[in-house]
XYZ file of N, CA and C in Angstrom:
843
model
N -18.102 -2.391 53.759
C -18.195 -3.690 53.081
C -19.603 -4.265 53.277
N -20.238 -4.647 52.165
C -21.617 -5.138 52.278
C -21.636 -6.667 52.335
N -22.745 -7.201 52.898
C -22.892 -8.645 53.084
C -23.476 -9.267 51.808
N -22.868 -10.360 51.346
C -23.316 -11.062 50.145
C -24.291 -12.161 50.542
N -25.393 -12.224 49.845
C -26.386 -13.262 50.092
C -25.741 -14.629 49.864
N -25.751 -15.508 50.900
C -25.160 -16.844 50.752
C -25.719 -17.620 49.561
N -26.975 -17.371 49.233
C -27.581 -18.069 48.089
C -26.906 -17.670 46.779
N -26.514 -16.384 46.676
C -25.819 -15.913 45.477
C -24.428 -16.542 45.377
N -23.791 -16.699 46.543
C -22.467 -17.323 46.558
C -22.564 -18.772 46.074
N -23.580 -19.468 46.584
C -23.769 -20.855 46.167
C -24.094 -20.942 44.675
N -24.840 -19.950 44.194
C -25.198 -19.931 42.778
C -23.958 -19.714 41.914
N -23.079 -18.848 42.381
C -21.821 -18.602 41.658
C -21.009 -19.884 41.537
N -20.897 -20.604 42.641
C -20.096 -21.821 42.667
C -20.743 -22.917 41.820
N -22.073 -22.964 41.862
C -22.778 -23.982 41.075
C -22.602 -23.720 39.577
N -22.665 -22.456 39.183
C -22.483 -22.109 37.771
C -21.052 -22.414 37.315
N -20.103 -22.164 38.216
C -18.707 -22.429 37.855
C -18.487 -23.913 37.609
N -19.122 -24.756 38.458
C -18.985 -26.206 38.312
C -19.619 -26.696 37.014
N -20.536 -25.890 36.457
C -21.161 -26.231 35.174
C -20.379 -25.636 33.991
N -19.174 -25.132 34.294
C -18.258 -24.615 33.265
C -18.650 -23.247 32.731
N -19.380 -22.454 33.539
C -19.666 -21.081 33.149
C -18.382 -20.261 33.292
N -18.143 -19.356 32.381
C -16.973 -18.488 32.475
C -17.232 -17.409 33.521
N -16.162 -16.723 33.911
C -16.287 -15.654 34.898
C -17.262 -14.581 34.402
N -17.122 -14.193 33.149
C -18.001 -13.167 32.584
C -19.456 -13.594 32.566
N -19.698 -14.872 32.239
C -21.074 -15.377 32.197
C -21.716 -15.384 33.584
N -20.918 -15.772 34.589
C -21.442 -15.790 35.960
C -21.788 -14.371 36.418
N -20.921 -13.424 36.093
C -21.152 -12.021 36.481
C -22.464 -11.508 35.898
N -22.724 -11.871 34.618
C -23.958 -11.414 33.973
C -25.208 -12.024 34.627
N -25.074 -13.261 35.134
C -26.223 -13.942 35.744
C -26.513 -13.399 37.145
N -25.473 -13.326 37.985
C -25.698 -12.948 39.388
C -25.627 -11.440 39.623
N -25.065 -10.716 38.632
C -24.969 -9.253 38.715
C -24.206 -8.796 39.961
N -23.053 -9.415 40.158
C -22.159 -9.023 41.245
C -20.836 -8.532 40.642
N -20.062 -7.749 41.424
C -18.773 -7.277 40.924
C -17.845 -8.433 40.564
N -16.952 -8.184 39.614
C -16.036 -9.222 39.121
C -15.163 -9.786 40.237
N -14.586 -8.889 41.054
C -13.690 -9.354 42.121
C -14.437 -10.194 43.154
N -15.674 -9.821 43.400
C -16.484 -10.569 44.379
C -16.743 -11.987 43.889
N -17.157 -12.097 42.643
C -17.425 -13.421 42.068
C -16.153 -14.253 42.050
N -15.047 -13.635 41.618
C -13.778 -14.368 41.517
C -13.351 -14.916 42.877
N -13.525 -14.116 43.934
C -13.124 -14.545 45.279
C -13.828 -15.828 45.712
N -15.027 -16.062 45.171
C -15.817 -17.215 45.619
C -15.770 -18.407 44.653
N -15.062 -18.254 43.527
C -15.025 -19.385 42.576
C -13.605 -19.794 42.183
N -12.603 -18.991 42.588
C -11.249 -19.251 42.082
C -10.671 -20.586 42.571
N -11.229 -21.119 43.634
C -10.695 -22.372 44.174
C -11.323 -23.616 43.537
N -12.242 -23.402 42.598
C -12.893 -24.546 41.948
C -12.103 -24.919 40.697
N -11.423 -26.037 40.693
C -10.615 -26.428 39.525
C -11.508 -26.825 38.356
N -11.032 -26.475 37.166
C -11.759 -26.841 35.947
C -11.072 -28.029 35.288
N -11.869 -28.952 34.816
C -11.296 -30.116 34.141
C -10.740 -29.697 32.782
N -9.893 -30.558 32.214
C -9.309 -30.285 30.900
C -10.410 -30.150 29.848
N -11.448 -30.988 29.957
C -12.563 -30.936 28.998
C -13.284 -29.593 29.056
N -13.504 -29.100 30.276
C -14.199 -27.825 30.426
C -13.335 -26.669 29.903
N -12.013 -26.708 30.204
C -11.108 -25.666 29.703
C -11.101 -25.645 28.173
N -11.116 -26.854 27.594
C -11.121 -26.952 26.137
C -12.403 -26.375 25.563
N -13.537 -26.653 26.257
C -14.830 -26.153 25.809
C -14.864 -24.618 25.863
N -14.301 -24.055 26.936
C -14.258 -22.599 27.076
C -13.375 -21.987 25.980
N -12.228 -22.647 25.706
C -11.309 -22.160 24.672
C -11.974 -22.176 23.291
N -12.695 -23.252 23.007
C -13.390 -23.354 21.726
C -14.456 -22.274 21.593
N -15.139 -21.996 22.696
C -16.175 -20.970 22.700
C -15.570 -19.592 22.436
N -14.423 -19.316 23.061
C -13.746 -18.047 22.850
C -13.241 -17.915 21.414
N -12.739 -19.022 20.855
C -12.246 -19.017 19.468
C -13.369 -18.706 18.497
N -14.535 -19.322 18.720
C -15.693 -19.062 17.854
C -16.116 -17.598 17.943
N -16.049 -17.046 19.138
C -16.436 -15.649 19.331
C -15.484 -14.712 18.581
N -14.185 -15.006 18.681
C -13.179 -14.180 17.999
C -13.313 -14.294 16.481
N -13.541 -15.518 15.991
C -13.703 -15.717 14.547
C -14.923 -14.982 14.016
N -15.987 -14.995 14.801
C -17.204 -14.290 14.402
C -16.939 -12.793 14.327
N -16.197 -12.278 15.307
C -15.862 -10.858 15.334
C -15.005 -10.489 14.132
N -14.036 -11.366 13.799
C -13.160 -11.103 12.650
C -13.940 -11.078 11.343
N -14.927 -11.981 11.214
C -15.747 -11.988 9.993
C -16.568 -10.710 9.883
N -17.041 -10.224 11.018
C -17.858 -9.011 11.024
C -17.050 -7.774 10.676
N -15.754 -7.782 11.045
C -14.927 -6.602 10.802
C -14.021 -6.753 9.585
N -14.253 -7.787 8.766
C -13.424 -7.986 7.581
C -13.468 -6.743 6.700
N -12.286 -6.241 6.359
C -12.213 -5.043 5.530
C -12.387 -3.760 6.310
N -12.418 -3.858 7.672
C -12.598 -2.673 8.493
C -11.535 -2.626 9.577
N -11.230 -1.425 10.027
C -10.294 -1.268 11.137
C -11.038 -1.424 12.452
N -10.268 -1.552 13.521
C -10.879 -1.572 14.847
C -11.496 -0.212 15.121
N -12.521 -0.158 16.001
C -13.152 1.124 16.338
C -12.101 2.163 16.734
N -12.281 3.398 16.251
C -11.325 4.459 16.547
C -10.254 4.596 15.487
N -10.212 3.663 14.505
C -9.203 3.732 13.452
C -9.883 3.761 12.084
N -10.979 4.479 11.983
C -11.729 4.570 10.736
C -10.929 5.376 9.723
N -10.831 4.854 8.513
C -10.072 5.498 7.445
C -11.031 6.157 6.458
N -10.835 7.455 6.141
C -11.680 8.110 5.129
C -11.528 7.400 3.790
N -12.631 7.294 3.039
C -12.577 6.606 1.741
C -13.241 7.473 0.670
N -12.470 8.353 0.009
C -13.033 9.206 -1.044
C -13.684 8.359 -2.134
N -14.852 8.781 -2.603
C -15.569 8.011 -3.621
C -15.109 8.360 -5.032
N -14.919 9.643 -5.296
C -14.536 10.068 -6.639
C -13.030 10.061 -6.835
N -12.598 10.598 -7.971
C -11.170 10.656 -8.285
C -10.684 12.098 -8.240
N -9.569 12.290 -7.580
C -8.884 13.581 -7.606
C -7.499 13.344 -8.188
N -6.838 14.416 -8.592
C -5.504 14.291 -9.159
C -4.530 13.660 -8.165
N -4.650 14.065 -6.897
C -3.767 13.528 -5.854
C -4.013 12.039 -5.635
N -5.286 11.627 -5.624
C -5.612 10.227 -5.381
C -5.109 9.343 -6.529
N -5.230 9.819 -7.758
C -4.729 9.067 -8.921
C -3.227 8.865 -8.802
N -2.508 9.930 -8.461
C -1.053 9.857 -8.319
C -0.668 8.862 -7.228
N -1.386 8.902 -6.109
C -1.078 8.020 -4.983
C -1.338 6.556 -5.312
N -2.532 6.249 -5.826
C -2.867 4.862 -6.147
C -1.903 4.324 -7.197
N -1.546 5.146 -8.181
C -0.606 4.718 -9.227
C 0.752 4.366 -8.631
N 1.237 5.173 -7.702
C 2.538 4.880 -7.073
C 2.504 3.524 -6.360
N 1.413 3.232 -5.660
C 1.317 1.943 -4.974
C 1.159 0.795 -5.969
N 0.595 1.062 -7.140
C 0.482 0.033 -8.184
C 1.849 -0.316 -8.766
N 2.728 0.683 -8.894
C 3.997 0.482 -9.594
C 5.150 0.093 -8.671
N 5.396 0.859 -7.639
C 6.512 0.546 -6.736
C 6.021 0.207 -5.327
N 4.799 -0.263 -5.241
C 4.247 -0.588 -3.939
C 3.703 -1.998 -3.868
N 3.209 -2.336 -2.710
C 2.571 -3.631 -2.471
C 1.257 -3.372 -1.727
N 0.158 -3.826 -2.320
C -1.150 -3.665 -1.691
C -1.603 -5.036 -1.217
N -1.525 -5.268 0.089
C -1.901 -6.563 0.648
C -3.312 -6.549 1.201
N -3.627 -7.548 1.997
C -4.964 -7.632 2.600
C -5.053 -6.828 3.890
N -3.911 -6.589 4.532
C -3.929 -5.869 5.808
C -3.004 -4.653 5.824
N -2.219 -4.467 4.777
C -1.273 -3.354 4.790
C -0.926 -2.903 3.377
N -0.382 -1.698 3.293
C 0.088 -1.133 2.024
C 1.529 -0.679 2.237
N 2.394 -1.044 1.309
C 3.822 -0.733 1.437
C 4.307 -0.033 0.173
N 5.117 0.996 0.340
C 5.739 1.665 -0.808
C 7.234 1.720 -0.566
N 7.998 1.414 -1.597
C 9.453 1.436 -1.441
C 10.120 2.052 -2.672
N 11.167 2.821 -2.415
C 11.894 3.486 -3.482
C 13.206 3.994 -2.914
N 14.203 4.103 -3.751
C 15.475 4.622 -3.257
C 15.499 6.153 -3.298
N 14.560 6.761 -4.029
C 14.491 8.219 -4.099
C 13.645 8.771 -2.956
N 14.274 9.545 -2.085
C 13.560 10.086 -0.928
C 12.450 11.052 -1.333
N 12.609 11.707 -2.474
C 11.576 12.632 -2.934
C 10.266 11.884 -3.164
N 10.341 10.688 -3.741
C 9.135 9.895 -3.979
C 8.572 9.346 -2.678
N 9.441 8.953 -1.753
C 8.990 8.491 -0.438
C 8.232 9.611 0.267
N 8.772 10.821 0.235
C 8.123 11.963 0.881
C 6.823 12.325 0.173
N 6.800 12.180 -1.164
C 5.575 12.480 -1.908
C 4.444 11.556 -1.480
N 4.718 10.259 -1.437
C 3.700 9.285 -1.060
C 3.256 9.515 0.383
N 4.207 9.770 1.253
C 3.897 10.018 2.664
C 2.988 11.233 2.814
N 3.276 12.291 2.062
C 2.473 13.518 2.113
C 1.076 13.290 1.555
N 0.987 12.544 0.443
C -0.314 12.272 -0.163
C -1.216 11.472 0.775
N -0.661 10.445 1.410
C -1.449 9.639 2.353
C -1.906 10.494 3.533
N -1.035 11.364 4.000
C -1.388 12.239 5.126
C -2.489 13.210 4.726
N -2.371 13.807 3.532
C -3.356 14.796 3.082
C -4.729 14.175 2.821
N -4.733 12.979 2.224
C -5.996 12.358 1.822
C -6.632 11.553 2.954
N -5.802 10.799 3.711
C -6.346 9.871 4.708
C -5.983 10.221 6.151
N -5.136 11.247 6.323
C -4.706 11.664 7.664
C -4.042 10.510 8.424
N -3.216 9.746 7.727
C -2.513 8.614 8.324
C -1.010 8.797 8.200
N -0.292 8.281 9.174
C 1.167 8.302 9.152
C 1.699 6.877 9.045
N 2.816 6.682 8.344
C 3.377 5.328 8.230
C 4.135 4.943 9.480
N 4.457 3.669 9.590
C 5.361 3.251 10.658
C 6.730 3.815 10.296
N 7.639 3.927 11.258
C 8.952 4.520 10.972
C 9.588 3.931 9.710
N 10.190 4.807 8.909
C 10.755 4.388 7.628
C 11.859 3.353 7.823
N 11.843 2.361 6.967
C 12.833 1.285 7.015
C 13.797 1.455 5.843
N 15.080 1.409 6.120
C 16.104 1.603 5.104
C 16.892 0.311 4.936
N 16.855 -0.261 3.736
C 17.544 -1.524 3.504
C 19.001 -1.305 3.137
N 19.776 -2.373 3.172
C 21.192 -2.287 2.835
C 21.408 -1.945 1.362
N 20.411 -2.193 0.539
C 20.529 -1.894 -0.894
C 20.242 -0.426 -1.192
N 19.905 0.347 -0.167
C 19.648 1.764 -0.367
C 18.203 2.100 -0.644
N 17.310 1.130 -0.474
C 15.890 1.343 -0.736
C 15.173 1.741 0.558
N 14.369 2.796 0.478
C 13.564 3.244 1.620
C 12.193 2.589 1.531
N 11.612 2.267 2.676
C 10.354 1.534 2.713
C 9.448 2.132 3.784
N 8.192 2.482 3.388
C 7.217 2.960 4.357
C 5.989 2.054 4.287
N 5.380 1.807 5.444
C 4.267 0.861 5.521
C 3.086 1.465 6.264
N 1.885 1.079 5.816
C 0.640 1.496 6.457
C -0.161 0.238 6.789
N -0.278 -0.068 8.066
C -0.966 -1.287 8.487
C -2.401 -0.970 8.919
N -3.231 -0.732 7.938
C -4.645 -0.439 8.160
C -5.466 -1.311 7.209
N -6.306 -2.155 7.753
C -7.106 -3.067 6.937
C -7.998 -2.302 5.965
N -8.639 -1.250 6.476
C -9.548 -0.470 5.628
C -8.804 0.180 4.470
N -7.609 0.695 4.727
C -6.824 1.343 3.676
C -6.428 0.336 2.605
N -5.979 -0.850 3.040
C -5.587 -1.890 2.089
C -6.773 -2.334 1.239
N -7.915 -2.522 1.885
C -9.120 -2.930 1.178
C -9.540 -1.861 0.155
N -9.445 -0.613 0.551
C -9.810 0.505 -0.321
C -8.844 0.601 -1.508
N -7.532 0.472 -1.240
C -6.530 0.551 -2.305
C -6.689 -0.585 -3.321
N -7.038 -1.773 -2.837
C -7.246 -2.897 -3.750
C -8.353 -2.586 -4.751
N -9.453 -2.056 -4.245
C -10.595 -1.741 -5.109
C -10.270 -0.589 -6.061
N -9.617 0.453 -5.533
C -9.332 1.631 -6.353
C -8.292 1.351 -7.433
N -7.343 0.453 -7.163
C -6.333 0.131 -8.180
C -6.976 -0.569 -9.375
N -7.998 -1.374 -9.111
C -8.737 -2.031 -10.199
C -9.563 -1.003 -10.971
N -10.221 -0.121 -10.229
C -11.058 0.900 -10.852
C -10.229 1.886 -11.679
N -9.010 2.194 -11.200
C -8.179 3.191 -11.868
C -7.786 2.762 -13.277
N -7.552 1.472 -13.457
C -7.163 0.963 -14.779
C -8.248 1.225 -15.819
N -9.491 1.260 -15.374
C -10.606 1.532 -16.289
C -10.846 3.034 -16.415
N -10.831 3.716 -15.267
C -11.137 5.145 -15.267
C -10.126 5.958 -16.062
N -8.842 5.622 -15.925
C -7.793 6.457 -16.520
C -7.900 6.509 -18.039
N -8.541 5.529 -18.644
C -8.698 5.509 -20.112
C -9.583 6.641 -20.600
N -10.537 7.064 -19.776
C -11.480 8.110 -20.179
C -11.301 9.385 -19.351
N -10.236 9.441 -18.577
C -10.000 10.585 -17.695
C -9.508 11.787 -18.494
N -9.391 12.925 -17.827
C -8.865 14.139 -18.451
C -7.375 13.981 -18.711
N -6.824 14.817 -19.576
C -5.385 14.762 -19.856
C -4.577 15.049 -18.591
N -5.100 15.894 -17.737
C -4.404 16.207 -16.481
C -4.281 14.959 -15.614
N -5.363 14.170 -15.520
C -5.328 12.942 -14.735
C -4.425 11.896 -15.386
N -4.495 11.821 -16.704
C -3.644 10.863 -17.424
C -2.171 11.209 -17.226
N -1.870 12.497 -17.209
C -0.492 12.928 -16.983
C -0.002 12.472 -15.609
N -0.865 12.584 -14.590
C -0.487 12.159 -13.230
C -0.178 10.668 -13.188
N -0.993 9.876 -13.878
C -0.781 8.431 -13.934
C 0.559 8.120 -14.599
N 0.824 8.748 -15.745
C 2.078 8.526 -16.467
C 3.265 9.056 -15.674
N 3.065 10.155 -14.979
C 4.121 10.743 -14.157
C 4.566 9.742 -13.093
N 3.596 9.121 -12.421
C 3.912 8.130 -11.393
C 4.624 6.928 -12.009
N 4.149 6.483 -13.180
C 4.741 5.313 -13.826
C 6.211 5.550 -14.163
N 6.508 6.669 -14.838
C 7.886 6.895 -15.269
C 8.798 7.310 -14.125
N 8.271 7.952 -13.076
C 9.094 8.240 -11.903
C 9.484 6.947 -11.197
N 8.529 5.995 -11.110
C 8.774 4.724 -10.420
C 9.532 3.732 -11.287
N 9.089 3.566 -12.517
C 9.559 2.472 -13.368
C 10.435 2.908 -14.543
N 10.566 4.194 -14.755
C 11.234 4.668 -15.968
C 12.679 5.095 -15.788
N 13.324 5.288 -16.924
C 14.688 5.806 -16.938
C 14.949 6.463 -18.287
N 15.917 7.368 -18.311
C 16.354 7.992 -19.562
C 17.667 7.328 -19.954
N 17.805 7.025 -21.239
C 18.975 6.285 -21.726
C 19.648 7.090 -22.835
N 20.934 7.342 -22.671
C 21.696 8.061 -23.695
C 23.109 7.482 -23.741
N 23.353 6.746 -24.798
C 24.679 6.150 -24.968
C 25.009 6.112 -26.457
N 26.045 6.878 -26.825
C 26.427 7.027 -28.230
C 25.240 7.549 -29.036
N 24.765 6.796 -30.028
C 23.643 7.256 -30.846
C 22.278 6.773 -30.348
N 22.271 6.078 -29.239
C 21.012 5.566 -28.686
C 20.452 6.569 -27.679
N 19.212 6.985 -27.922
C 18.548 7.944 -27.029
C 17.134 7.431 -26.804
N 16.801 7.139 -25.545
C 15.503 6.519 -25.260
C 14.989 6.925 -23.887
N 13.686 6.790 -23.731
C 13.049 6.769 -22.409
C 12.420 5.395 -22.300
N 12.706 4.705 -21.200
C 12.219 3.336 -21.041
C 11.446 3.210 -19.737
N 10.458 2.335 -19.746
C 9.682 2.060 -18.542
C 9.472 0.565 -18.398
N 9.778 0.023 -17.225
C 9.719 -1.421 -17.003
C 8.470 -1.798 -16.210
N 7.867 -2.906 -16.594
C 6.684 -3.395 -15.872
C 6.420 -4.835 -16.314
N 6.340 -5.745 -15.329
C 6.142 -7.156 -15.644
C 4.764 -7.438 -16.222
N 3.800 -6.539 -15.934
C 2.439 -6.708 -16.420
C 2.305 -6.055 -17.797
N 2.192 -6.870 -18.840
C 2.124 -6.344 -20.200
C 0.851 -5.530 -20.442
N -0.220 -5.819 -19.685
C -1.457 -5.050 -19.834
C -1.248 -3.609 -19.372
N -0.430 -3.451 -18.328
C -0.113 -2.103 -17.852
C 0.710 -1.367 -18.910
N 1.663 -2.065 -19.527
C 2.472 -1.440 -20.576
C 1.597 -0.992 -21.744
N 0.611 -1.809 -22.096
C -0.296 -1.444 -23.193
C -1.131 -0.231 -22.791
N -1.549 -0.182 -21.540
C -2.311 0.958 -21.050
C -1.460 2.222 -21.116
N -0.209 2.130 -20.682
C 0.706 3.272 -20.735
C 0.907 3.723 -22.181
N 1.061 2.773 -23.077
C 1.241 3.100 -24.495
C 0.039 3.855 -25.054
N -1.160 3.414 -24.699
C -2.379 4.079 -25.166
C -2.490 5.490 -24.597
N -2.100 5.662 -23.341
C -2.162 6.984 -22.724
C -1.144 7.934 -23.349
N 0.014 7.414 -23.689
C 1.032 8.236 -24.356
C 0.530 8.746 -25.702
N -0.237 7.929 -26.400
C -0.794 8.326 -27.701
C -1.700 9.542 -27.557
N -2.384 9.641 -26.396
C -3.259 10.790 -26.165
C -2.478 12.091 -26.090
N -1.165 11.986 -25.870
C -0.297 13.160 -25.842
C 0.527 13.267 -27.134
N 0.191 12.431 -28.115
C 0.897 12.452 -29.391
C 2.277 11.825 -29.328
N 2.507 10.965 -28.322
C 3.824 10.332 -28.144
C 3.756 8.882 -28.600
N 4.547 8.554 -29.597
C 4.601 7.185 -30.101
C 5.597 6.365 -29.286
N 5.305 5.103 -29.096
C 6.186 4.220 -28.330
C 6.035 2.791 -28.831
N 6.880 1.914 -28.363
C 6.772 0.489 -28.706
C 6.986 -0.334 -27.441
N 6.390 -1.510 -27.415
C 6.517 -2.416 -26.270
C 7.459 -3.556 -26.631
N 8.493 -3.732 -25.834
C 9.439 -4.832 -26.003
C 9.007 -5.944 -25.044
N 8.247 -6.907 -25.559
C 7.699 -7.956 -24.699
C 8.790 -8.810 -24.060
N 9.864 -9.042 -24.797
C 10.952 -9.879 -24.280
C 11.540 -9.288 -23.004
N 11.711 -7.960 -22.990
C 12.333 -7.292 -21.838
C 11.295 -6.649 -20.916
N 10.002 -6.796 -21.282
C 8.904 -6.246 -20.491
C 9.110 -4.758 -20.216
N 9.262 -4.015 -21.297
C 9.474 -2.583 -21.172
C 8.788 -1.829 -22.311
N 8.491 -0.576 -22.073
C 7.983 0.311 -23.105
C 9.109 1.283 -23.452
N 9.270 1.564 -24.735
C 10.398 2.373 -25.190
C 9.894 3.552 -26.016
N 10.378 4.745 -25.674
C 10.091 5.953 -26.449
C 11.397 6.388 -27.099
N 11.402 6.529 -28.389
C 12.611 6.933 -29.104
C 12.262 7.953 -30.186
N 13.262 8.456 -30.872
C 13.156 9.498 -31.894
C 12.960 10.873 -31.250
N 13.639 11.846 -31.805
C 13.708 13.187 -31.230
C 12.334 13.792 -30.947
N 11.407 13.710 -31.942
C 10.102 14.357 -31.765
C 9.320 13.758 -30.602
N 9.441 12.449 -30.394
C 8.741 11.794 -29.282
C 9.375 12.129 -27.939
N 10.709 12.205 -27.927
C 11.401 12.541 -26.684
C 11.106 13.982 -26.270
N 11.016 14.884 -27.246
C 10.693 16.281 -26.934
C 9.272 16.386 -26.386
N 8.342 15.679 -27.002
C 6.963 15.683 -26.508
C 6.892 15.117 -25.093
N 7.638 14.041 -24.848
C 7.651 13.452 -23.501
C 8.204 14.459 -22.501
N 9.289 15.131 -22.872
C 9.907 16.119 -21.986
C 8.944 17.273 -21.685
N 8.223 17.727 -22.688
C 7.325 18.876 -22.526
C 6.023 18.520 -21.808
N 5.491 17.314 -22.053
C 4.152 16.985 -21.573
C 4.123 16.052 -20.354
N 5.166 15.259 -20.159
C 5.203 14.310 -19.019
C 6.438 14.570 -18.159
N 7.562 14.126 -18.639
C 8.874 14.281 -18.010
C 8.976 13.542 -16.677
N 10.191 13.488 -16.163
C 10.461 12.922 -14.845
C 10.386 14.056 -13.820
N 10.100 13.718 -12.573
C 10.060 14.739 -11.527
C 11.469 15.229 -11.223
N 11.547 16.466 -10.809
C 12.836 17.035 -10.433
C 13.364 16.328 -9.185
N 14.631 15.995 -9.208
C 15.250 15.350 -8.050
C 15.190 13.840 -8.055
N 14.666 13.246 -9.161
C 14.618 11.783 -9.272
C 15.899 11.319 -9.977
N 16.710 10.543 -9.275
C 18.024 10.160 -9.775
C 18.067 8.693 -10.217
N 19.010 8.391 -11.103
C 19.276 7.010 -11.474
C 20.086 6.366 -10.359
N 20.127 5.050 -10.354
C 20.925 4.319 -9.377
C 22.306 4.049 -9.972
N 23.332 4.769 -9.544
C 24.674 4.597 -10.120
C 25.352 3.294 -9.728
N 24.769 2.585 -8.743
C 25.401 1.361 -8.250
C 24.901 0.107 -8.955
N 23.962 0.274 -9.904
C 23.498 -0.881 -10.672
C 24.658 -1.466 -11.482
N 24.679 -2.779 -11.623
C 25.763 -3.436 -12.350
C 25.823 -3.001 -13.810
N 24.638 -2.697 -14.378
C 24.602 -2.310 -15.788
C 24.555 -0.801 -15.976
N 24.893 -0.036 -14.917
C 24.870 1.415 -15.005
C 25.948 1.916 -15.955
N 25.552 2.815 -16.857
C 26.498 3.386 -17.822
C 27.274 4.534 -17.194
N 26.580 5.344 -16.410
C 27.155 6.595 -15.930
C 28.051 6.417 -14.710
N 27.718 5.469 -13.836
C 28.491 5.215 -12.618
C 28.555 6.439 -11.697
N 27.574 7.320 -11.824
C 27.494 8.468 -10.929
C 26.037 8.909 -10.825
N 25.746 9.707 -9.798
C 24.381 10.127 -9.523
C 23.958 11.230 -10.490
N 22.940 10.941 -11.291
C 22.437 11.912 -12.256
C 20.912 11.928 -12.226
N 20.320 13.110 -12.434
C 18.875 13.211 -12.514
C 18.389 12.627 -13.834
N 17.277 11.907 -13.773
C 16.717 11.315 -14.994
C 16.363 12.392 -16.016
N 15.793 13.495 -15.555
C 15.384 14.546 -16.474
C 16.585 15.231 -17.116
N 17.727 15.261 -16.423
C 18.934 15.850 -16.988
C 19.527 14.953 -18.068
N 19.450 13.652 -17.847
C 19.926 12.709 -18.881
C 19.073 12.861 -20.132
N 17.757 12.979 -19.938
C 16.847 13.169 -21.068
C 17.173 14.468 -21.795
N 17.410 15.513 -21.038
C 17.741 16.817 -21.635
C 19.006 16.735 -22.488
N 20.023 16.051 -21.984
C 21.269 15.910 -22.725
C 21.082 15.033 -23.956
N 20.229 14.018 -23.827
C 19.972 13.143 -24.959
C 19.321 13.906 -26.101
N 18.364 14.753 -25.783
C 17.685 15.540 -26.815
C 18.644 16.552 -27.430
N 19.471 17.181 -26.579
C 20.422 18.189 -27.056
C 21.517 17.589 -27.942
N 21.714 16.291 -27.823
C 22.780 15.635 -28.578
C 22.426 15.399 -30.049
N 21.146 15.560 -30.388
C 20.743 15.406 -31.798
C 21.348 16.523 -32.626
N 21.898 16.173 -33.748
C 22.441 17.202 -34.643
C 21.306 17.796 -35.474
N 21.378 19.047 -35.748
C 20.340 19.718 -36.521
C 20.412 19.303 -37.998
């Protein structure tokens, strides 16, 4: 055990009485933390001084938060691809349609486990991130969340950019965008003489974008503004949709919906197939 210079001890106590924090005193006298604490812990601080220290700490934290806005804490850096790949288009589109892109987190929810696994795999492949444990609601919807500030900030920017890029993208990229839209928001409808593929979206600009992209594949459609949906009908359009876009295998309708016609679990692509086959020659 080494001897501490009495002058340093007095200096520690004098600084404490002037409302210096423990860390500030350590930096001035250059003594170990425990040593300094042993010689100042008995000096009571007034309410005014405690308030001043608290305000100083708050300002420091706020400054740090401003500096790291849009960034993760050190050690949690998220890769941010600059260009567009087919996988990235599919992923961003899924979060645009059945997801939530916030300021600090990204959430995707769907009752189809195939889509949940697809999104989970895409995020892992592109960003090497895993979601928090999957949450299953009483309504049968699965929910996965990614709480990364950088990822949320990146997704916000890319979702805006994608709406512009997809208009001039390749047919392969456009197909991925439409694939995500109809897997998330679409359904096949076949009842008596009515045969349709429908896609729901509250944003009419998105519906117009989807309609324009469908035209690039020779598929005609109409937008029902009242019901906020896009509708594909007539045999030739349904066949083109089936051949060029279609629903993913294993994506089922929700048989528990109040307005469900089938009342049983059926694949969307199978309903479409039966609808097309029902046309008389």
